[in-house]
XYZ file of N, CA and C in Angstrom:
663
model
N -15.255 3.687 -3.232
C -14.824 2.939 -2.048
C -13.368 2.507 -2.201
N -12.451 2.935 -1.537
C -11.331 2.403 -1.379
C -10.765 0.996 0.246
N -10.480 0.231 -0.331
C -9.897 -0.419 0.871
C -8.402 -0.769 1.379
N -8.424 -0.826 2.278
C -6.952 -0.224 3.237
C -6.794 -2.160 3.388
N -5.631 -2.537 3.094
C -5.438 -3.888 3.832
C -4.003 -3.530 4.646
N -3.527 -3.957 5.574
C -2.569 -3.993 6.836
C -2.648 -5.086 7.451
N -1.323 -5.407 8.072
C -0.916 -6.711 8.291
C -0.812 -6.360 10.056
N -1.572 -7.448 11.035
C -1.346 -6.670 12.132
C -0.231 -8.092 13.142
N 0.650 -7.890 13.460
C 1.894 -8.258 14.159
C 2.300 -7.848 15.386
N 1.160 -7.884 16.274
C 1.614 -7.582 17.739
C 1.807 -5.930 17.553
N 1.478 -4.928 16.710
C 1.375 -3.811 16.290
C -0.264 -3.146 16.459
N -0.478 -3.295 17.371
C -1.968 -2.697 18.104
C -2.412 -0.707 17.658
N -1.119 -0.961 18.440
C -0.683 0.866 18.411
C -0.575 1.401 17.160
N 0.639 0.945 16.667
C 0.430 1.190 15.501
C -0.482 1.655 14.453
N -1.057 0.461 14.335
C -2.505 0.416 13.575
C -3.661 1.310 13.837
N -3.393 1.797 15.142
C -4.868 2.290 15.899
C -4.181 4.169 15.197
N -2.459 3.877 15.061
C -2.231 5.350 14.419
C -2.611 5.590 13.195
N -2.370 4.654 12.128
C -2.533 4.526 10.990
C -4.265 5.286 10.544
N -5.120 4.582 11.426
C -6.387 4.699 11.085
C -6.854 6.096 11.468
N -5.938 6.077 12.745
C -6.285 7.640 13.173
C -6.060 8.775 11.930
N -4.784 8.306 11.181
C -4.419 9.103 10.475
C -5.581 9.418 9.090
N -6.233 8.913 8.999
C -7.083 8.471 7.840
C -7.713 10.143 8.538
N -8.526 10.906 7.758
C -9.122 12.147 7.677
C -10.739 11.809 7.875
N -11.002 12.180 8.740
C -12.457 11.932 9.400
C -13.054 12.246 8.295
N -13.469 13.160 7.152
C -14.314 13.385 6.027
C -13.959 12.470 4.901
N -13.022 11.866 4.986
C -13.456 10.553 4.303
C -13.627 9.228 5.066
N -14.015 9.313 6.182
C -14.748 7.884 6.438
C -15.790 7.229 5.759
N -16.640 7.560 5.288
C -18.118 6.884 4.492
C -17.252 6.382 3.365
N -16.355 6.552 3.126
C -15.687 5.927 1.530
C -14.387 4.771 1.902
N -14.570 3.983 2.831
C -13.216 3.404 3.375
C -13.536 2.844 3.866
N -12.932 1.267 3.825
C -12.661 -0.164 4.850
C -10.919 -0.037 5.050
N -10.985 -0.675 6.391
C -9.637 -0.952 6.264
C -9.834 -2.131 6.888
N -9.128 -3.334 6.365
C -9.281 -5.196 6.330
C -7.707 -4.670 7.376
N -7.640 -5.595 8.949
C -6.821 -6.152 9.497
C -6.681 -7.137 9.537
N -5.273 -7.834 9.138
C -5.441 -9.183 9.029
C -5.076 -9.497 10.350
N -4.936 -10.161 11.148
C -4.426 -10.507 12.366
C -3.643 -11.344 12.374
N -2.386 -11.409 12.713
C -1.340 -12.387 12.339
C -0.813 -12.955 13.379
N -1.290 -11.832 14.775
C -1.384 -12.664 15.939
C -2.088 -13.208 16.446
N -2.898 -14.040 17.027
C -4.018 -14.296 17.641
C -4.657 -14.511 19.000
N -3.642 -13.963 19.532
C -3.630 -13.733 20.810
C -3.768 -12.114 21.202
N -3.534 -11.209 20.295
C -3.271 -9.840 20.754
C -4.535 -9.597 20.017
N -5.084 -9.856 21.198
C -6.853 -9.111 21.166
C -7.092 -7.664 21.777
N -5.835 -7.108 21.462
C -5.952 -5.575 22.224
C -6.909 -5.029 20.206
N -6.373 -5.726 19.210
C -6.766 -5.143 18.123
C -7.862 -5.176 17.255
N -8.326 -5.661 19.069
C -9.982 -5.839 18.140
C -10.900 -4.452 18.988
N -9.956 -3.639 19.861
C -10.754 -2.314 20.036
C -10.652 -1.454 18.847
N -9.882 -1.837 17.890
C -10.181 -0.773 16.639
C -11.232 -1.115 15.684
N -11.786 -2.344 16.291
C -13.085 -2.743 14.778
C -13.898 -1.669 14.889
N -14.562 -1.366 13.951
C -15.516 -0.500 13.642
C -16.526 -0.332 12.567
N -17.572 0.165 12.284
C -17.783 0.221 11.185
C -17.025 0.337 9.874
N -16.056 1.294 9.964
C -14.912 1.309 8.328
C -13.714 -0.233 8.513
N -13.988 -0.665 10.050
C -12.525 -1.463 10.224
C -12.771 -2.700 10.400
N -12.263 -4.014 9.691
C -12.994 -5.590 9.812
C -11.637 -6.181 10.278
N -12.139 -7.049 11.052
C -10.509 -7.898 11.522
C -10.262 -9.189 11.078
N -9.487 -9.835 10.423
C -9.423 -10.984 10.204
C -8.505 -11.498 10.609
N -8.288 -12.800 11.123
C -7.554 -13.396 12.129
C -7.341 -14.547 11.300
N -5.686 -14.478 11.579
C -5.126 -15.461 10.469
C -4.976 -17.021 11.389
N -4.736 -18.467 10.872
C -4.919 -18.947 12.458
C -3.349 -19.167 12.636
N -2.531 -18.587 12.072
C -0.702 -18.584 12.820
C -0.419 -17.158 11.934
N 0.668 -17.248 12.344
C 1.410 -16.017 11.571
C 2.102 -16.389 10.403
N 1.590 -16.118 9.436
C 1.360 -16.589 8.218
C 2.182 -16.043 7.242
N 3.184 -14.301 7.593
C 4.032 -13.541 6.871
C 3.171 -12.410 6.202
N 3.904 -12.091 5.699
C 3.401 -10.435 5.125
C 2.487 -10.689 3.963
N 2.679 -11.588 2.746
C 2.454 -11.582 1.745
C 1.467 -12.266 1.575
N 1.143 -13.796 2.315
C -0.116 -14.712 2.731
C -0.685 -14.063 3.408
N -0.683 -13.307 4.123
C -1.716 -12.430 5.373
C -2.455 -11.559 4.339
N -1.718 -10.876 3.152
C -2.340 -9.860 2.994
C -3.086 -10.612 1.562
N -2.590 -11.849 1.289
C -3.492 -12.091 0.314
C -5.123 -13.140 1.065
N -4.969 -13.163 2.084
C -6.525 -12.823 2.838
C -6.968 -11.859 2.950
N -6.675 -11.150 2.687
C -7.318 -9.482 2.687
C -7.648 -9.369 1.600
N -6.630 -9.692 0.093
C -7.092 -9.231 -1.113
C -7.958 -10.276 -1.510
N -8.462 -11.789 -0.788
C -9.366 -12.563 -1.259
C -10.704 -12.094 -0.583
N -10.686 -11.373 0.886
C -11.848 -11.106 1.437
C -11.950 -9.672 0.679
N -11.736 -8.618 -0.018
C -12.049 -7.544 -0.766
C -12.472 -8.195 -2.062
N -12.575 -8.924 -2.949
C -12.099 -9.372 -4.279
C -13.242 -9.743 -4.182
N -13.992 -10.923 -2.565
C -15.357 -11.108 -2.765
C -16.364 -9.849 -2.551
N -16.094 -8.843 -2.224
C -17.080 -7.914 -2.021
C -17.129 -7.223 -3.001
N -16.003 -6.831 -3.905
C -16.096 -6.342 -4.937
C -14.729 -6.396 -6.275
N -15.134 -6.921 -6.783
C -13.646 -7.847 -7.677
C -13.546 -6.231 -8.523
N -14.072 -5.408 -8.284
C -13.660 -3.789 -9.440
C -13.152 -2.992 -8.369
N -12.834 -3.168 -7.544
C -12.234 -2.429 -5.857
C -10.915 -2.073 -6.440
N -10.547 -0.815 -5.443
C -9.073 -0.375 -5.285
C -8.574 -0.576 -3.922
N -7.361 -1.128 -3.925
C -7.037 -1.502 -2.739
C -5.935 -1.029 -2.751
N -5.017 -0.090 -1.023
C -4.157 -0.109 -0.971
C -3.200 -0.845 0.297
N -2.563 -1.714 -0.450
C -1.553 -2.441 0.640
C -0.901 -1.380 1.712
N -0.967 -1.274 2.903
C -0.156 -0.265 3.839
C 0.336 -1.088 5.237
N 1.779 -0.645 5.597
C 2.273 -1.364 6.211
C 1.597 -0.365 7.792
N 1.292 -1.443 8.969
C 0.711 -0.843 10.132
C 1.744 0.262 10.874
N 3.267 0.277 10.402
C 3.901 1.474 10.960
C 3.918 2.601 9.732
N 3.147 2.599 8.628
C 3.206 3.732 8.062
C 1.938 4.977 8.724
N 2.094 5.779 7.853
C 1.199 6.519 8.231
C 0.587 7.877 7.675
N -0.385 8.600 7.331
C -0.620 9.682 6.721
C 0.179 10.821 7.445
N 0.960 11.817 7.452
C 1.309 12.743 8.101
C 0.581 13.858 8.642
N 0.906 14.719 9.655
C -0.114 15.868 10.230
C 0.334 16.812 9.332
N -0.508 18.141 9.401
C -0.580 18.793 8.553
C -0.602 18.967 7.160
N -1.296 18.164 6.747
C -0.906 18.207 5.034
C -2.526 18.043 4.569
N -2.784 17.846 3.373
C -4.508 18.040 3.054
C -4.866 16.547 2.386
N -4.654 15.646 3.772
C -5.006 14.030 2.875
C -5.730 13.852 2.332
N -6.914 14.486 2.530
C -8.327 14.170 1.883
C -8.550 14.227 0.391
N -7.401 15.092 -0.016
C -7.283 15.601 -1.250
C -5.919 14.480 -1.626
N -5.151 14.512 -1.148
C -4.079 13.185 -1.163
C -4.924 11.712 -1.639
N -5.659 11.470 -0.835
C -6.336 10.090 -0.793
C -7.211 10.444 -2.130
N -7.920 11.216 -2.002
C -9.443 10.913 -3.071
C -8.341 11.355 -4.822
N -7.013 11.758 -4.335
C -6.188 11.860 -5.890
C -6.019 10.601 -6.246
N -5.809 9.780 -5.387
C -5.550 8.253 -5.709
C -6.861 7.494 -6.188
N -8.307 7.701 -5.466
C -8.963 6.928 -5.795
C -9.581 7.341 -7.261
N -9.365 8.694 -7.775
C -9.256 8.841 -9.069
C -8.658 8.859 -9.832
N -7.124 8.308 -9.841
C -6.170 7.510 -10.555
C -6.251 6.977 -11.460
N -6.636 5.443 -11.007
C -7.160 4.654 -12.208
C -8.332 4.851 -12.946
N -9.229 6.202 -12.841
C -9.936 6.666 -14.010
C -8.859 7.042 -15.348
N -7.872 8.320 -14.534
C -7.659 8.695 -15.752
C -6.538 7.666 -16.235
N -6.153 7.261 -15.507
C -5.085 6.510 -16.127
C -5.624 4.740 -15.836
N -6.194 4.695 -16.585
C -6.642 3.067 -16.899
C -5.268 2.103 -17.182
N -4.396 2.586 -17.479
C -2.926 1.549 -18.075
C -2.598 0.634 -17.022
N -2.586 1.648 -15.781
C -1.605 1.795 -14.593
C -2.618 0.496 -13.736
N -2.156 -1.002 -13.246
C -3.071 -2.002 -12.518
C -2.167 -1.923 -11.305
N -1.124 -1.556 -11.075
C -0.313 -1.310 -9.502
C 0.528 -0.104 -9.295
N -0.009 1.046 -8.682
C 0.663 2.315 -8.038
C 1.090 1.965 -6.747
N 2.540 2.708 -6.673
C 3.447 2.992 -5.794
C 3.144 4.088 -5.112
N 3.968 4.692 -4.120
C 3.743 5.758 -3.712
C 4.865 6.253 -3.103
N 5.954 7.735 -2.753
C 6.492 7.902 -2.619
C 6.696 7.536 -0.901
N 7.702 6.933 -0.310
C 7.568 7.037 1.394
C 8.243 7.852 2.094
N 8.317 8.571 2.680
C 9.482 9.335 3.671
C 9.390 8.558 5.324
N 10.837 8.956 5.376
C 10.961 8.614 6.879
C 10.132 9.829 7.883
N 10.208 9.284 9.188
C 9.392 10.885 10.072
C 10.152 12.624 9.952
N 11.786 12.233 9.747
C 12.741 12.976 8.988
C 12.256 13.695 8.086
N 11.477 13.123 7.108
C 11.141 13.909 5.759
C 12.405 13.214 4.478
N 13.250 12.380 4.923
C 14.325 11.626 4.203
C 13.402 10.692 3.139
N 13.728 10.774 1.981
C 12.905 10.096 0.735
C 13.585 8.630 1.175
N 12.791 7.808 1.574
C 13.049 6.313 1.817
C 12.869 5.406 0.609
N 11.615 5.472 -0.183
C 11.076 4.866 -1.254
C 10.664 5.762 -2.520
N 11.166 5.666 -3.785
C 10.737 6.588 -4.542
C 10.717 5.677 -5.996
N 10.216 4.818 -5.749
C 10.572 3.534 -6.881
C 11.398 2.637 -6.893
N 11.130 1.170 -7.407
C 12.143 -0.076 -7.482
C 13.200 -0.164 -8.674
N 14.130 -0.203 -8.279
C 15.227 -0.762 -9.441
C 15.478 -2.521 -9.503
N 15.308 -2.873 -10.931
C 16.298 -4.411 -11.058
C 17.351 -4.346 -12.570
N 18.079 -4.657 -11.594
C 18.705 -5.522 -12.904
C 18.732 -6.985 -13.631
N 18.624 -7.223 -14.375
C 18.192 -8.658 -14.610
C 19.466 -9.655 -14.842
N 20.175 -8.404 -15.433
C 21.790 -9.138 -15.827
C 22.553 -9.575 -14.054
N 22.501 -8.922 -13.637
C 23.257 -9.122 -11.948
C 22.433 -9.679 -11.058
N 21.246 -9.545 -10.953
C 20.052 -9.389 -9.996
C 20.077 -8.576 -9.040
N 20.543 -7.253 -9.333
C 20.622 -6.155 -8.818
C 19.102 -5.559 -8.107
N 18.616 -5.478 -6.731
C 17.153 -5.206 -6.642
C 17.195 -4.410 -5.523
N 16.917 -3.106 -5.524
C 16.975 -2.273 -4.536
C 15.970 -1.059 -4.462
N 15.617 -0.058 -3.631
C 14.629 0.694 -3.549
C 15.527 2.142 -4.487
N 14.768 2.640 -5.119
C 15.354 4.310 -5.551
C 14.775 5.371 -4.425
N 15.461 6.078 -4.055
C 15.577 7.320 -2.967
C 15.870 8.931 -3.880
N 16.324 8.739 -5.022
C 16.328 9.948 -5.646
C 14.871 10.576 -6.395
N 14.195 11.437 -5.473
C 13.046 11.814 -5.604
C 13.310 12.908 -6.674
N 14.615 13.619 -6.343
C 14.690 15.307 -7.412
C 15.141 14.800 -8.822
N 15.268 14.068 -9.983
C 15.749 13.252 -10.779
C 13.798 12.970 -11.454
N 13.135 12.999 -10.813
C 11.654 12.616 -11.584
C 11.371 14.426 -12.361
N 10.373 13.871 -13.563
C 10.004 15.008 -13.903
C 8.971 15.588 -13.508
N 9.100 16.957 -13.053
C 7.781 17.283 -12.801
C 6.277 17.636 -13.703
N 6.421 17.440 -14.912
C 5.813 17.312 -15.835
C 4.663 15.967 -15.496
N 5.231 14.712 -15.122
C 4.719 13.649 -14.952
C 3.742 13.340 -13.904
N 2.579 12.517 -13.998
C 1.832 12.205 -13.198
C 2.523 11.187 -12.030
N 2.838 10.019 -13.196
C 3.501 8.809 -12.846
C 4.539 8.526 -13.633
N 5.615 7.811 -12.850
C 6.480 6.976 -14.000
C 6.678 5.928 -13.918
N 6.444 4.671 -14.924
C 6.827 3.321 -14.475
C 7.820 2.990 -13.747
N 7.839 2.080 -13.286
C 8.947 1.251 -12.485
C 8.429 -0.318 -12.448
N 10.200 -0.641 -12.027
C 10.003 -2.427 -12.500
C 9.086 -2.848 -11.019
N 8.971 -2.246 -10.035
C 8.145 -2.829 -8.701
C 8.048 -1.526 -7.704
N 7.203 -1.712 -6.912
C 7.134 -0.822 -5.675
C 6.896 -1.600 -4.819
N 7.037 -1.199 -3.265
C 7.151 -1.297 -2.105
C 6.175 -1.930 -1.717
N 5.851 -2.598 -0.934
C 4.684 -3.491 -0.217
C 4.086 -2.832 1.045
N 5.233 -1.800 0.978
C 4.401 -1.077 2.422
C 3.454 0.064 2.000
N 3.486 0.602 0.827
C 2.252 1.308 0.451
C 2.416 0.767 -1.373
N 1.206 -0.053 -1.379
C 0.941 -0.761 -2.846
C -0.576 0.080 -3.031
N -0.939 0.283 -4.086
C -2.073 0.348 -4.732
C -2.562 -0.762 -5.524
N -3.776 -1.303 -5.574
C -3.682 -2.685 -6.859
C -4.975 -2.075 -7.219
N -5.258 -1.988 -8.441
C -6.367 -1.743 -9.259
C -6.889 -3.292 -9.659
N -8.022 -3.555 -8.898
C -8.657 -5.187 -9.073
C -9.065 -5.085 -10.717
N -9.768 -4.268 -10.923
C -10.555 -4.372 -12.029
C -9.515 -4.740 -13.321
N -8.384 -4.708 -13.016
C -7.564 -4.869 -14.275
C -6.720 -6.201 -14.306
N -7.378 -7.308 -13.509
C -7.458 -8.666 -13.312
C -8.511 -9.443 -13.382
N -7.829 -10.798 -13.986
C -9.200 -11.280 -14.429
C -9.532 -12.429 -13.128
N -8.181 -12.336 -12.194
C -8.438 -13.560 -11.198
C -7.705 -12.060 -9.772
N -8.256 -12.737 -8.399
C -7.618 -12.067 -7.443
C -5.947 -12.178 -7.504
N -5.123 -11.120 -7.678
C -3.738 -11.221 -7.589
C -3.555 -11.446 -6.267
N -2.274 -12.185 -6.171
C -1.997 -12.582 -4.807
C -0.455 -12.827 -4.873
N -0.019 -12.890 -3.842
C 1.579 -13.188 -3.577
C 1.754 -14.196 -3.426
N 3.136 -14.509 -3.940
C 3.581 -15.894 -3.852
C 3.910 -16.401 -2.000
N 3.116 -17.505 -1.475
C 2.778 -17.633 -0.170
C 4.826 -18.144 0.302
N 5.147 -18.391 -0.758
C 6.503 -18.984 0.115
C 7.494 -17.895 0.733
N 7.270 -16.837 -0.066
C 7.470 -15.667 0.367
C 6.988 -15.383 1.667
N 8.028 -15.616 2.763
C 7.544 -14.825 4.472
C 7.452 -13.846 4.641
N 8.758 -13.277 4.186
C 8.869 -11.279 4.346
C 9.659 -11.197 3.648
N 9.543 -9.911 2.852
C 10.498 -9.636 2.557
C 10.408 -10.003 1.017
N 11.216 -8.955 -0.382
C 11.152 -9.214 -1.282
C 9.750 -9.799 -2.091
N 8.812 -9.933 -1.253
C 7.383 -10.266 -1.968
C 6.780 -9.646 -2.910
N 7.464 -7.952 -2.668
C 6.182 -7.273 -3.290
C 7.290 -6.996 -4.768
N 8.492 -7.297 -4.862
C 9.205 -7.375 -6.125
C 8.824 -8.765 -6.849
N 8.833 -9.736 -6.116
C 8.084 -10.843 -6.990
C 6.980 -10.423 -7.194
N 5.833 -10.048 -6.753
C 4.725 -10.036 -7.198
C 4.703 -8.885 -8.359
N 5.523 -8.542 -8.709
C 5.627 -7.465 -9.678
C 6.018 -8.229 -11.104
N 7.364 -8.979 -10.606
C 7.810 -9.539 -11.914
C 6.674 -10.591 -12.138
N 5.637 -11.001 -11.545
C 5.009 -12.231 -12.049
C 3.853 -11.133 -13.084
N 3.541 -10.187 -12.196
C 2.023 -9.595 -13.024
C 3.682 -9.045 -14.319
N 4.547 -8.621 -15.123
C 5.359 -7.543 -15.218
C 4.538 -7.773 -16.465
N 3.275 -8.345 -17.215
C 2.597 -7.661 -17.952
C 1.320 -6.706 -17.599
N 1.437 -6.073 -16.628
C 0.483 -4.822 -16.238
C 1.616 -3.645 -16.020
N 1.217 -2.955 -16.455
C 1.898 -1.040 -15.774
C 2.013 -1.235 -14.522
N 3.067 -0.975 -13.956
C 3.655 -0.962 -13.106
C 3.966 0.296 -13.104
N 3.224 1.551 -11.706
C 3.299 3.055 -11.861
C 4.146 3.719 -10.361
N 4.917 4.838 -9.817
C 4.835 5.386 -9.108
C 4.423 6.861 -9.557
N 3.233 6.919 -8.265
C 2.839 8.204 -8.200
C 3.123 9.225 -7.662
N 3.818 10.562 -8.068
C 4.764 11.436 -7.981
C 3.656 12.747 -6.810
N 4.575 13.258 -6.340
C 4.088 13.533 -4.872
C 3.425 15.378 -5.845
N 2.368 15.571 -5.191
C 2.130 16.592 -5.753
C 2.536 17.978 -5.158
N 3.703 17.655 -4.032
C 4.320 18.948 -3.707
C 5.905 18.765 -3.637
N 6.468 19.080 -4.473
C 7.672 18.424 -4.098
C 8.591 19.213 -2.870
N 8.007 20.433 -2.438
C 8.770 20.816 -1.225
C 8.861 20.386 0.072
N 7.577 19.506 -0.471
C 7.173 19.042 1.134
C 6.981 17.276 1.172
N 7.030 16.211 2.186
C 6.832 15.053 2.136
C 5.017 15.229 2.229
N 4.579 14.643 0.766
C 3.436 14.898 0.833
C 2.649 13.175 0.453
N 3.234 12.151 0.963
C 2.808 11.308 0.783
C 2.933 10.154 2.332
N 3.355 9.402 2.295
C 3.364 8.713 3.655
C 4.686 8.790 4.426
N 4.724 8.634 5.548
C 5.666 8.419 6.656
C 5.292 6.962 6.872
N 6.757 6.771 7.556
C 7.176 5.001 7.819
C 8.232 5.357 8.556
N 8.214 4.164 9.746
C 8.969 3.830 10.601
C 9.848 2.582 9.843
């Protein structure tokens, strides 16, 4: 069972793409937790469904508190869960073989037990490498996204990095002994690099795209 958490922000549409994008032969293996951050835009409760639960925050609460209602309502259903953080304008792309994309991830943290938060590569709708791992410096406070995708080895599954992106996070629960969560003062923005340096004793992984000719991982607006 994998679960999908998304932050929903007056982003109806969006979301209703996102899910679309999900591959009909893996539905029986998938929740996806909406948090609702509006509470008035009840257009996003035509996507509940059996795989889809809505939770309604009671203000708009930011990216990082929204979604740590999601990782407290998963954590009670199953504290050994894989969850992936996804932002409601990302999205699986057409033509490509997600099913095999997705179920590579949910067997991840078998083989690689080290790894308690995977990244994932993002492209724009372009096919332009947007996200390909976090850089910091500690001496400057230098903190920015890496975009050089051709520079990884292809030898590698994964390679550490000091943080990844909040718009597609992986968190492996089972390799916590309490629900991880984001720091709530955090509105937007920069959250998912703090929440990195606080766990920065777990592996911290991005997972390397298994085609490199092609954007074979998510699109983002």
């Amino acid at each position: 069972m994998i679960y999908w958490i998304t932050v929903n922000y007056y982003s109806s549409a969006l979301v209703g793409r996102l899910i679309d994008s999900i591959p009909e032969e893996f539905q029986p293996d998938y929740r996806v937790i909406i948090v609702n951050n509006s509470a008035d835009d009840h257009s996003i409760f035509a996507l509940k469904s059996d795989h889809v639960v809505i939770l309604t925050s009671p203000a708009n609460l930011g990216f990082g508190k929204a979604c740590n209602l999601g990782l407290d309502w998963v954590y009670r259903q199953n504290s050994q869960a894989m969850v992936w953080l996804i932002n409601p304008d990302a999205y699986f792309p057409e033509g490509r073989n997600n099913s095999d994309l997705i179920q590579d991830f949910v067997e991840f943290p078998i083989a690689h037990p080290e790894v308690s938060i995977l990244g994932t590569v993002i492209y724009t709708p372009e096919g332009r490498v947007e996200f390909s791992g976090g850089e910091f410096n500690p001496k400057t406070g230098y903190i920015a996204p890496k975009t050089n995708l051709e520079v990884f080895p292809v030898s590698k599954s994964y390679i550490p990095t000091s943080w990844v992106s909040g718009c597609s996070m992986v968190i492996v629960l089972k390799n916590f002994q309490a629900c991880p969560q984001f720091d709530p003062d955090y509105f937007l923005y920069y959250e998912d690099f703090d929440f990195a340096s606080v766990i920065n004793s777990k592996v911290i992984g991005l997972r390397l795209p298994m085609d490199f000719s092609i954007p074979s991982n998510l699109f983002h607006y």
